[in-house]
Coordinates of C-alpha atoms in Angstrom, one line a residue:
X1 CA 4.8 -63.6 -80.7
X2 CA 6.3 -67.0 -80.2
X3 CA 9.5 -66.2 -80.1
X4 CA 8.7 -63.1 -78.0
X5 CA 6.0 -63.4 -75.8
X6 CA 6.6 -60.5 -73.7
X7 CA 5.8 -58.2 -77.2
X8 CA 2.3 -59.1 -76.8
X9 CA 2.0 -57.6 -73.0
X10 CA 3.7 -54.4 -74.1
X11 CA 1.3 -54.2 -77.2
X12 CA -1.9 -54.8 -74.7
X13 CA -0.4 -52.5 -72.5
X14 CA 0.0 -49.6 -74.9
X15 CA -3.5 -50.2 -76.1
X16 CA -4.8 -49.9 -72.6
X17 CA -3.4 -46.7 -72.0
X18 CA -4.6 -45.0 -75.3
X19 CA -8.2 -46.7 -74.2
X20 CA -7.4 -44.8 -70.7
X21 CA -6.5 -41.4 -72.3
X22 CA -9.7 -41.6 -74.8
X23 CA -11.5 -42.2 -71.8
X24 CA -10.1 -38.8 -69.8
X25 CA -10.4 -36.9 -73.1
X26 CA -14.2 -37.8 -74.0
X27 CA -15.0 -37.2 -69.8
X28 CA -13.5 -33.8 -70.3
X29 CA -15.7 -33.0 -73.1
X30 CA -18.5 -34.4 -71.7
X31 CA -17.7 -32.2 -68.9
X32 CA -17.1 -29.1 -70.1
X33 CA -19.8 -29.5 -72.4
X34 CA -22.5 -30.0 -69.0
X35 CA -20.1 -26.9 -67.5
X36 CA -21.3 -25.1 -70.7
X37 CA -24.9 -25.1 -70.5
X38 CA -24.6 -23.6 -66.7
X39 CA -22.0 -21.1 -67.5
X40 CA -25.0 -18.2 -68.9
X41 CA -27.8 -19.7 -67.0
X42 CA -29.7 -16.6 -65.6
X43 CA -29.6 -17.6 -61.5
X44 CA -31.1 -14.0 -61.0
X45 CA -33.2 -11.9 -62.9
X46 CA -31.6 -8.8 -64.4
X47 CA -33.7 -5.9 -65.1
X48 CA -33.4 -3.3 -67.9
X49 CA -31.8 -0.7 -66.0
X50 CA -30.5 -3.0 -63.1
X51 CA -27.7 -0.6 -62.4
X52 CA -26.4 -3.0 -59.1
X53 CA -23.6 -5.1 -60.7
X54 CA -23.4 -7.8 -57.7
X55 CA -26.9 -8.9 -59.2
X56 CA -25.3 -8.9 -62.7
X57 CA -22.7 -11.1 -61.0
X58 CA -24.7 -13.5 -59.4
X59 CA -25.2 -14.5 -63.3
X60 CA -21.6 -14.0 -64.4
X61 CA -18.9 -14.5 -61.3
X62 CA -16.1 -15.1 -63.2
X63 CA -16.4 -11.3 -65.2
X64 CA -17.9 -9.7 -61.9
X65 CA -14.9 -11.1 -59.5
X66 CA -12.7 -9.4 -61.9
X67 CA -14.5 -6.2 -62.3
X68 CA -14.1 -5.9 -58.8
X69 CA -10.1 -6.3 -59.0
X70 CA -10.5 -2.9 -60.4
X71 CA -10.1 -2.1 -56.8
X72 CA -6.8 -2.7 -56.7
X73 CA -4.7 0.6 -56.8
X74 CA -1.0 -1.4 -56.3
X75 CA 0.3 -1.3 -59.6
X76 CA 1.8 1.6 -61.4
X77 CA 3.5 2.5 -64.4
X78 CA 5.9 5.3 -65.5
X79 CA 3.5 7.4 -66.3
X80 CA 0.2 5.4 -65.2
X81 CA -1.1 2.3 -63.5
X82 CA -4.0 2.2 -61.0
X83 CA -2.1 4.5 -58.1
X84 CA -3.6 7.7 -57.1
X85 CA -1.4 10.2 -58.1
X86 CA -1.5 14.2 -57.9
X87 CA -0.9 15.1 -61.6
X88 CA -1.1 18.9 -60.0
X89 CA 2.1 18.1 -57.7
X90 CA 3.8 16.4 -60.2
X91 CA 3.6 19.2 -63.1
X92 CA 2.7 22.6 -61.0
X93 CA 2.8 24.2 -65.1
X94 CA -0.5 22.8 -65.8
X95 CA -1.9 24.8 -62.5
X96 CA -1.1 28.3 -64.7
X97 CA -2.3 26.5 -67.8
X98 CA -5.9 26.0 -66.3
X99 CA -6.1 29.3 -64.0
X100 CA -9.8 30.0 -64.3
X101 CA -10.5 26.3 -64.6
X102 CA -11.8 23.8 -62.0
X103 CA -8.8 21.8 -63.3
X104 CA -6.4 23.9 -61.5
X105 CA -8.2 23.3 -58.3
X106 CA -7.5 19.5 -58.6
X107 CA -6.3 17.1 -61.0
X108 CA -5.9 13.3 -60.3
X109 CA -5.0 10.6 -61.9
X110 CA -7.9 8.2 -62.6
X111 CA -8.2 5.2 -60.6
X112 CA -10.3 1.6 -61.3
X113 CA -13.9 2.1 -62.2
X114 CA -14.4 0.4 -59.0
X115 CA -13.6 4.4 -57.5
X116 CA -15.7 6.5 -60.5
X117 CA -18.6 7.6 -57.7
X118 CA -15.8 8.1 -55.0
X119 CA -13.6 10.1 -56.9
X120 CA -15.6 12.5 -58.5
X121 CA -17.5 12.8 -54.8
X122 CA -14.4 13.9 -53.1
X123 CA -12.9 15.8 -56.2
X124 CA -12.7 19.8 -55.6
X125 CA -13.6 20.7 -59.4
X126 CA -17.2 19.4 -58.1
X127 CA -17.5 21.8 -55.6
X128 CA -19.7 21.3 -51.8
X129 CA -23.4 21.6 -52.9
X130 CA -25.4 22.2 -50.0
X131 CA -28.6 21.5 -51.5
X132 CA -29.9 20.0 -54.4
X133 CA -29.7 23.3 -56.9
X134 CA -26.1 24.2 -55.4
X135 CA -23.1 23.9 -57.0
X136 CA -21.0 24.5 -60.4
X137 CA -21.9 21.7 -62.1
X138 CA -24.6 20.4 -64.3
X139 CA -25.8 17.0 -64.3
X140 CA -23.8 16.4 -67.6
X141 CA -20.7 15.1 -65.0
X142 CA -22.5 12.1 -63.9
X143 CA -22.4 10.6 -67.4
X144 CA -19.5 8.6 -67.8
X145 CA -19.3 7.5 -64.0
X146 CA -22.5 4.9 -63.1
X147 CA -24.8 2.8 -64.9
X148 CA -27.4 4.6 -62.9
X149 CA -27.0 6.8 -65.3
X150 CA -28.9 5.2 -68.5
X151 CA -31.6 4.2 -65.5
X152 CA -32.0 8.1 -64.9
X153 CA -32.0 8.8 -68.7
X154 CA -35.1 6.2 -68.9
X155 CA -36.8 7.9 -66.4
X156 CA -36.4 11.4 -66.9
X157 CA -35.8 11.2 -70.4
X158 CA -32.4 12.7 -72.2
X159 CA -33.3 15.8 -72.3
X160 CA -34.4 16.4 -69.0
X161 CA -31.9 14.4 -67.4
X162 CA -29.4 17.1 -68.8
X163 CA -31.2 20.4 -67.2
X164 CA -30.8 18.7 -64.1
X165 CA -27.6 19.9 -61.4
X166 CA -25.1 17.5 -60.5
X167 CA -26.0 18.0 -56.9
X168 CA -29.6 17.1 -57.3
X169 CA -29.0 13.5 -58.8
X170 CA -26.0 12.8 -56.3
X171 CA -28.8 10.6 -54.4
X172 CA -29.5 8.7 -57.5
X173 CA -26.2 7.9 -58.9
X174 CA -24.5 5.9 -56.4
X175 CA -23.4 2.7 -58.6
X176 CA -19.8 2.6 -59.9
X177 CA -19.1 2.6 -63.1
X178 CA -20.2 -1.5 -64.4
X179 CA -21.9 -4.3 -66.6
X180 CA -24.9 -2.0 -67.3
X181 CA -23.2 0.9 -68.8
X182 CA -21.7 -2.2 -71.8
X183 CA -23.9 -4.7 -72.2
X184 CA -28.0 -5.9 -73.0
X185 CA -29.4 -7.4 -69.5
X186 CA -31.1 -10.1 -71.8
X187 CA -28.4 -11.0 -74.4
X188 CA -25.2 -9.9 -73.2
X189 CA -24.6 -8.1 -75.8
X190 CA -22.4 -5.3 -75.9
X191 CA -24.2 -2.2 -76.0
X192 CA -24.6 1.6 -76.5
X193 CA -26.1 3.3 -73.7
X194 CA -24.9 6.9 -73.7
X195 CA -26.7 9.0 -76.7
X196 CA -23.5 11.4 -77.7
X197 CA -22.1 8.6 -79.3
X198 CA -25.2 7.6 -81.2
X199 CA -25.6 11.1 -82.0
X200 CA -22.0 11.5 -83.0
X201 CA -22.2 8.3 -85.1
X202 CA -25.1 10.0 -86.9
X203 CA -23.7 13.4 -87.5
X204 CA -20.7 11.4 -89.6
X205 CA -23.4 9.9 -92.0
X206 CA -23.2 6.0 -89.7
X207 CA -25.3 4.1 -88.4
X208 CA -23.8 2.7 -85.2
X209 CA -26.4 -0.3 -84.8
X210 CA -23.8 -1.8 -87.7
X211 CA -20.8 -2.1 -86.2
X212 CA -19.4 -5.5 -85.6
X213 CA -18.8 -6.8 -82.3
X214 CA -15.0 -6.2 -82.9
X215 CA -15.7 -2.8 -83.3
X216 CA -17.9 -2.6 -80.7
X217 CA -15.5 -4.0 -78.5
X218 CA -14.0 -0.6 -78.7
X219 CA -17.0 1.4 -79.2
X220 CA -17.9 0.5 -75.6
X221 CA -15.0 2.1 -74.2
X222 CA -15.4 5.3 -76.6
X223 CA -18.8 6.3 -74.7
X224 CA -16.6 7.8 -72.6
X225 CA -13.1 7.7 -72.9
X226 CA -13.7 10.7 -75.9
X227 CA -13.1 14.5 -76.6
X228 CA -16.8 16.0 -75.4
X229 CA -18.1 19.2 -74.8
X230 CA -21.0 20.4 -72.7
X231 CA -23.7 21.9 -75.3
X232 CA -25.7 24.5 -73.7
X233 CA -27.2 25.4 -77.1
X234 CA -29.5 22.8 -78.8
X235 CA -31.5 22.1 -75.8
X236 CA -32.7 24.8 -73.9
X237 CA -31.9 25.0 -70.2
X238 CA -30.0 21.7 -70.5
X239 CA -25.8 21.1 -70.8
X240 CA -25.8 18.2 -73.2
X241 CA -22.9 15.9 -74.0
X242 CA -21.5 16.1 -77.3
X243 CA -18.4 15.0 -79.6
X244 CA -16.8 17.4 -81.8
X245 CA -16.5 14.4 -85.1
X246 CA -18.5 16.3 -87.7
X247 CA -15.5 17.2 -89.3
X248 CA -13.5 14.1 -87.9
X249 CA -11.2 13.3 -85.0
X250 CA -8.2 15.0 -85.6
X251 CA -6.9 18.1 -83.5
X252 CA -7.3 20.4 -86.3
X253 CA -10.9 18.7 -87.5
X254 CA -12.3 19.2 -83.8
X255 CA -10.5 22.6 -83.6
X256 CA -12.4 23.5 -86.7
X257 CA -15.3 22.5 -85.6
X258 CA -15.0 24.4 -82.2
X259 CA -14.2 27.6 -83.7
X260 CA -16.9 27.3 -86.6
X261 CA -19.5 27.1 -83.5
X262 CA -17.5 30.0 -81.7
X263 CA -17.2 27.7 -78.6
X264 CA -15.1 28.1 -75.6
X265 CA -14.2 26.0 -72.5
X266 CA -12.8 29.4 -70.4
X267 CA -11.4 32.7 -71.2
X268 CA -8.0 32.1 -68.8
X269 CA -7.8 33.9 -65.5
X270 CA -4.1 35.5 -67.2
X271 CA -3.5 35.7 -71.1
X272 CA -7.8 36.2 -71.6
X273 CA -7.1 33.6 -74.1
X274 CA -10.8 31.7 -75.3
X275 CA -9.2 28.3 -74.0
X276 CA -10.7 24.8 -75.5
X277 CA -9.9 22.2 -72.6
X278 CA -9.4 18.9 -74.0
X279 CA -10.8 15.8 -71.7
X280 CA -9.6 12.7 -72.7
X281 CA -9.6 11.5 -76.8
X282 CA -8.5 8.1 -76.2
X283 CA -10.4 6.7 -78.5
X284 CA -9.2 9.2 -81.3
X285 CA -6.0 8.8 -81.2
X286 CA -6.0 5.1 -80.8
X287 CA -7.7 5.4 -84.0
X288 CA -4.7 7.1 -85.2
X289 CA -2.2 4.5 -84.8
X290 CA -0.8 1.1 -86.0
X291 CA -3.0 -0.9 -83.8
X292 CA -6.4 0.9 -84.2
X293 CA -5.0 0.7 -87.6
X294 CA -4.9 -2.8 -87.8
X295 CA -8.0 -3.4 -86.3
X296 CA -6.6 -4.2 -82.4
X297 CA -9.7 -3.0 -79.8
X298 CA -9.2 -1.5 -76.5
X299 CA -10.9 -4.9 -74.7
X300 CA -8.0 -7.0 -76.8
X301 CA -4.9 -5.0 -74.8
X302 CA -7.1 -3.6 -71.8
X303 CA -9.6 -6.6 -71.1
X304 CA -7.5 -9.7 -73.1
X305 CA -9.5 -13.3 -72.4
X306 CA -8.5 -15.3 -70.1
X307 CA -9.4 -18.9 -69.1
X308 CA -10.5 -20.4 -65.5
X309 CA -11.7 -23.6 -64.7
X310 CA -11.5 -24.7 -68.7
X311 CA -13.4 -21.7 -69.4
X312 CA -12.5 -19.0 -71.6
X313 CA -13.9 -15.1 -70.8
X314 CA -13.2 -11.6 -70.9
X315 CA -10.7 -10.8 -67.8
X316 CA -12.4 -7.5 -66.7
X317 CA -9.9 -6.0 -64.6
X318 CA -9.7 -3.7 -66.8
X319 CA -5.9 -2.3 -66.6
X320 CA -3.1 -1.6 -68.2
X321 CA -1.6 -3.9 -70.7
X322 CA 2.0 -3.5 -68.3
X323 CA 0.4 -5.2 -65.6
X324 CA -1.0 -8.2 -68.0
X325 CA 1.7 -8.1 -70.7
X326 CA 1.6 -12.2 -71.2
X327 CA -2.1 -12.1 -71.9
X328 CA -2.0 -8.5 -73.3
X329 CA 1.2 -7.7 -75.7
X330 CA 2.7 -11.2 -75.3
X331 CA -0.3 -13.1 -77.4
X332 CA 0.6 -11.2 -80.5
X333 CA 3.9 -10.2 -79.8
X334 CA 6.6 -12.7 -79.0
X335 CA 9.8 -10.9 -77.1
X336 CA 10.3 -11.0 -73.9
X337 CA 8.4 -8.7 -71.2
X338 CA 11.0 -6.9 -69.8
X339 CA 11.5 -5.9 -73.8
X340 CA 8.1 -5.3 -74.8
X341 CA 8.1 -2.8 -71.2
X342 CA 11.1 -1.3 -72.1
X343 CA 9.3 -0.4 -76.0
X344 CA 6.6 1.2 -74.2
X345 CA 8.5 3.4 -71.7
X346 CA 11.0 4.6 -74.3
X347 CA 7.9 6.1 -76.8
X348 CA 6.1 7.2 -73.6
X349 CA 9.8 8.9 -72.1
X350 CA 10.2 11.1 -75.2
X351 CA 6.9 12.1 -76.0
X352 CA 6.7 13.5 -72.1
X353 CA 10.3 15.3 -73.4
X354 CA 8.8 17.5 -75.8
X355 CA 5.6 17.6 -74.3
X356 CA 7.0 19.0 -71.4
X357 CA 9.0 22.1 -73.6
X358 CA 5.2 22.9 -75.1
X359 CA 4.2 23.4 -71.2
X360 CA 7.3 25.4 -70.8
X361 CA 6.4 27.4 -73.7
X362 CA 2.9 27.8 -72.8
X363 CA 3.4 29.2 -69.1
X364 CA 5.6 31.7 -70.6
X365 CA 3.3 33.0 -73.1
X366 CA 0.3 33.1 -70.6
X367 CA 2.7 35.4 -68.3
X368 CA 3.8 37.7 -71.2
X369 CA 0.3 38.2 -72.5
X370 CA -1.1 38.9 -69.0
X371 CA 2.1 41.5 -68.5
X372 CA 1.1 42.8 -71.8
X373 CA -2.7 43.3 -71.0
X374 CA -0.8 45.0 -67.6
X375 CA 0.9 47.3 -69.7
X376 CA -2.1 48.3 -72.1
X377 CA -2.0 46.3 -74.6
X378 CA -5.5 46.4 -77.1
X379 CA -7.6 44.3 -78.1
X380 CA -6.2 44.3 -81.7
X381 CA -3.0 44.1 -80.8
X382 CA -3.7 41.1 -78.6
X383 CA -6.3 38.9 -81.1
X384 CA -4.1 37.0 -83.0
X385 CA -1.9 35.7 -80.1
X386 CA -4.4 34.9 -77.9
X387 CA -6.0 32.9 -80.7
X388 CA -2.4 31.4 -81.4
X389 CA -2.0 30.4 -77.5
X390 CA -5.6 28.9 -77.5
X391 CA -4.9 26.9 -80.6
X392 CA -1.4 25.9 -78.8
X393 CA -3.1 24.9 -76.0
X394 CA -5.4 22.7 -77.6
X395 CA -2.1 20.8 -78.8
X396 CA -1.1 20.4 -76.0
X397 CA -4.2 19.0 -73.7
X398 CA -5.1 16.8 -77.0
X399 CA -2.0 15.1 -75.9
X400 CA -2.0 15.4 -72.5
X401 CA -5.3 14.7 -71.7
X402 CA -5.6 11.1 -73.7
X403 CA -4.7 8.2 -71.2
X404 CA -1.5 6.2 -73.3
X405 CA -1.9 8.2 -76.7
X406 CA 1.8 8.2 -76.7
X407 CA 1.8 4.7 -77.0
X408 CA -1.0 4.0 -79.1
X409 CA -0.2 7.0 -81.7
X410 CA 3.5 7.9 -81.4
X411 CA 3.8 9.5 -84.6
X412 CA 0.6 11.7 -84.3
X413 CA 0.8 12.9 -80.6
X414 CA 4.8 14.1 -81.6
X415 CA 2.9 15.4 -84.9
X416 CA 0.3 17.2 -82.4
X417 CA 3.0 18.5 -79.9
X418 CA 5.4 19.9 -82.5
X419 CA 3.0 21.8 -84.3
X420 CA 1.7 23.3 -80.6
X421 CA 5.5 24.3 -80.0
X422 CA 5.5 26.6 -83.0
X423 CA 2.1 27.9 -82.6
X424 CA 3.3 29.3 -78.9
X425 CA 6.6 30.3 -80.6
X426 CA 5.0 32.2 -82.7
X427 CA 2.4 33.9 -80.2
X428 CA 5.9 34.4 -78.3
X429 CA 7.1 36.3 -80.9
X430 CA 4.7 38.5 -81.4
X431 CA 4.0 38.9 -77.5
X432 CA 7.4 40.4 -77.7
X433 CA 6.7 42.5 -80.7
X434 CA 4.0 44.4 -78.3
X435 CA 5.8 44.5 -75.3
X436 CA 8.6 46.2 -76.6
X437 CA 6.0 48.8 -78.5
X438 CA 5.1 49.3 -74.7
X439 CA 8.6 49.9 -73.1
X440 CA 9.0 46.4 -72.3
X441 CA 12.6 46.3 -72.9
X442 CA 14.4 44.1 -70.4
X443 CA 13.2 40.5 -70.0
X444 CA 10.2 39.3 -67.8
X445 CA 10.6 38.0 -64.7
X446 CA 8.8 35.3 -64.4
X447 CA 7.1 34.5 -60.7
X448 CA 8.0 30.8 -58.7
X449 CA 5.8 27.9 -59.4
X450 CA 8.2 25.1 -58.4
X451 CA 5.4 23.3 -56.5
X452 CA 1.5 23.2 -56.9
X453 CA 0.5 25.3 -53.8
X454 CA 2.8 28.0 -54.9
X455 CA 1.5 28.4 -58.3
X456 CA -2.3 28.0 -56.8
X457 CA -1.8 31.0 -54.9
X458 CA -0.3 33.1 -57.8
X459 CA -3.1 32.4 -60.1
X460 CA -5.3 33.6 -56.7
X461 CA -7.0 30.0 -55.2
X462 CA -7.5 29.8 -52.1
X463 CA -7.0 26.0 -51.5
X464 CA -7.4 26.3 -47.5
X465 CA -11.7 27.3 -48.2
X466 CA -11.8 24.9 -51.0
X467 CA -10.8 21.8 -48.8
X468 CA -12.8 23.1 -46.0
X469 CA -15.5 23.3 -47.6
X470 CA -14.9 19.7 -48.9
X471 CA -14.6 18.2 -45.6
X472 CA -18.5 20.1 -44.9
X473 CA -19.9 18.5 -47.9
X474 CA -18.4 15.1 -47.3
X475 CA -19.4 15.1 -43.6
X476 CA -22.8 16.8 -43.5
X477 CA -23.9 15.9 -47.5
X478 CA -22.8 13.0 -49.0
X479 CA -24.1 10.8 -46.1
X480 CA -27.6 12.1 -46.5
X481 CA -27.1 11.1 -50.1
X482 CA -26.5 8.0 -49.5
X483 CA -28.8 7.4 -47.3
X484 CA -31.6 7.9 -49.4
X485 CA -29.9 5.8 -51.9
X486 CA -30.0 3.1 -49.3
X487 CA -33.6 3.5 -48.7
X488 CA -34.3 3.3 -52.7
X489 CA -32.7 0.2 -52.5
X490 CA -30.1 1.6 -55.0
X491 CA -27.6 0.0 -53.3
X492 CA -26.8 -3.6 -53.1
X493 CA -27.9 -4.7 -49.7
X494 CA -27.5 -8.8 -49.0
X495 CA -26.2 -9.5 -45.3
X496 CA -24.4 -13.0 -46.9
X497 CA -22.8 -10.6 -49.2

């Protein structure tokens, strides 16, 4: 130190700044440790059944500002993303495929929870209820859209709740889709709050009250995004909810089941074939593949955490993982974006190939049958192909029904589809096995549906009294319904808002 002098000042400086960086490191923690005890402090009671998420949010900001993102409709994938987008413009087949259906009326793609009550308010397959006992559907359509939906269930009870019309509880639901329908008011918890999963869970020998909070970080999502049908059996007078899983939660395990129950979804407007419509086995078929496989949930790719202000939560903007991929793919998987996008559009690209030649397939045997029913075909001539069309159909909806299952189960939705092509070449086949017995000799001609209005009018819609009768209930119905929710107080009313 004698020799150099200036070695001590260098050595006191050093120390100084470690002192300095101690310092900012332990004011951090004390910090965030202060941050933390405010972070779940309940600012506003939460009821049981508060269905209103801006009161859950007054509790939890961070997780209700980005629910509320799911507003935002701007981003859109090859074959998804948040856009509206007419899936009947897009592929005019699927219009023949559903004639007899509500589906062929109307098919869009979902948008953001944010829109659940809008969107199935303004969709045609809903109908224009004048009054509270009018309209084609039952109550049972309200059940994945509002968490004013466990709030009815309370007070009506399940049963009753499902022998009501969908028209008749249009006051009451009003809430879009939220924190209620997930999670325990008190806790936080994530919670089960529709029964046909309970029930479904208990049909399979479990006990759903077991499942870890991995698991139920999925389970959650499968509430609703599910294969269901609407049981008008077990109940009487009520249309109940229910998964098809006794057998398990493959196409031909739920096929079985259907058919051992002798249930139907329609008989179609053209072939007469008992058709099972598919709604959306998400959850299935994520099951089915190498990330359900490995234990991945939906919240991990769909809802990945996130961290604000030194805190770390569940982003619920609930997406898809293409408009996240750093915080989505990117945290287990280390190539680059435009690589990982690239993965997902090529799997996606050929499974929409081949799904595409089943649709092809499909129309045609619809047509032939119908031709063949023109021509006088029997009823034992025509039994096995119908039931060979109805069991290609299911195929094909299994697949084209579930939101990403040709990303999250490549290898089973091509499975799925391929087995559906030979089931309509083989109805094929035989279709023209009986039209040639009935002097069928020259090939069909098969009628234009290039575009979705055309192939609505061949199956016999008349789109022109469907809107317009729309437009009435929108402009004579739904405010009336909403006004009555206001009055209620249903509706989250705060002028600072």
């Amino acid at each position: 130190m004698k020799r150099k002098p200036w070695l001590g000042w260098v050595m006191f400086g050093i120390t100084m700044l470690v002192v300095f960086m101690l310092g900012l490191l332990v004011n951090s923690v004390m910090e965030r440790r202060t941050e933390a005890l405010f972070v779940n402090k309940v600012l506003a009671p939460v009821g049981e059944f508060e269905s209103r998420n801006e009161v859950w949010g007054a509790n939890y900001p961070r997780e209700f500002q980005t629910y509320y993102q799911t507003a935002d409709t701007s981003f859109t994938s090859m074959y998804g993303g948040g856009k509206m987008r007419d899936m009947l413009h897009e592929d005019p087949r699927m219009v023949v495929l559903w004639a007899g259906y509500a589906f062929a009326k109307d098919y869009n793609q979902g948008r953001g929870h944010f829109y659940a009550i809008e969107d199935i308010n303004n969709s045609l397959r809903t109908g224009a209820p004048k009054g509270p006992q009018d309209g084609p559907q039952p109550s049972s359509c309200w059940v994945c859209k509002s968490p004013d939906v466990p709030r009815m269930m309370d007070k009506l009870g399940i049963d009753e709740f499902y022998k009501q019309t969908w028209a008749s509880l249009g006051p009451e639901i009003v809430n879009p889709i939220g924190c209620a329908d997930c999670h325990d008011s008190k806790t936080m918890n994530l919670k089960i709050t529709r029964p046909a999963l309970i029930e479904a869970f208990k049909e399979q020998g479990k006990d759903i009250t077991k499942a870890t909070h991995n698991e139920m970080r999925s389970l959650v999502c499968a509430q609703c995004h599910v294969e269901y049908y609407f049981d008008k059996k077990s109940v009487e007078g009520a249309v109940k909810v229910k998964f098809p899983w006794k057998n398990g939660m493959t196409v031909e395990d739920m096929e079985k089941y259907y058919d051992d129950i002798d249930f139907t979804d329609f008989v179609h407007a053209l072939s007469k074939a008992p058709i099972l419509k598919a709604q959306h086995p998400d959850y299935e078929i994520h099951q089915m593949g190498i990330h359900g496989q490995r234990g991945v949930s939906c919240a991990d790719c769909h809802m990945p955490y996130k961290s604000e202000g030194g805190q770390k939560f569940t982003d619920h903007k609930i997406q898809s993982p293409l408009n996240n991929v750093a915080n989505s793919c990117q945290v287990c998987h280390r190539e680059e974006e435009k690589t990982l996008v690239a993965n997902v559009n090529e799997r996606q690209q050929k499974i929409h190939q081949i799904r595409i030649e089943l649709e092809d397939q499909l129309v045609k045997a619809h047509l032939e049958a119908k031709l063949a029913w023109d021509k006088g075909a029997t009823e034992a001539q025509m039994k096995g192909i119908l039931k060979l069309i109805r069991q290609s159909q299911w195929r094909w909806d299994f697949t084209a029904a579930s939101h990403g299952g040709s990303f999250h189960a490549p290898l089973e939705t091509a499975r799925v589809i391929t087995n559906g092509l030979n089931k309509a070449a083989e109805a094929r086949i035989e279709l023209s096995k009986v039209l040639a017995s009935l002097g069928q000799t020259t090939p069909m001609q098969y009628p234009d549906i290039s575009t979705k209005e055309k192939a609505q009018r061949f199956i016999g819609l008349d789109m022109d009294k469907e809107k317009a009768n729309k437009t009435e209930f929108k402009k004579t119905v739904l405010p009336k319904w909403l006004d009555e929710a206001k009055k209620k107080q249903l509706l989250y009313s705060n002028p600072a808002k």
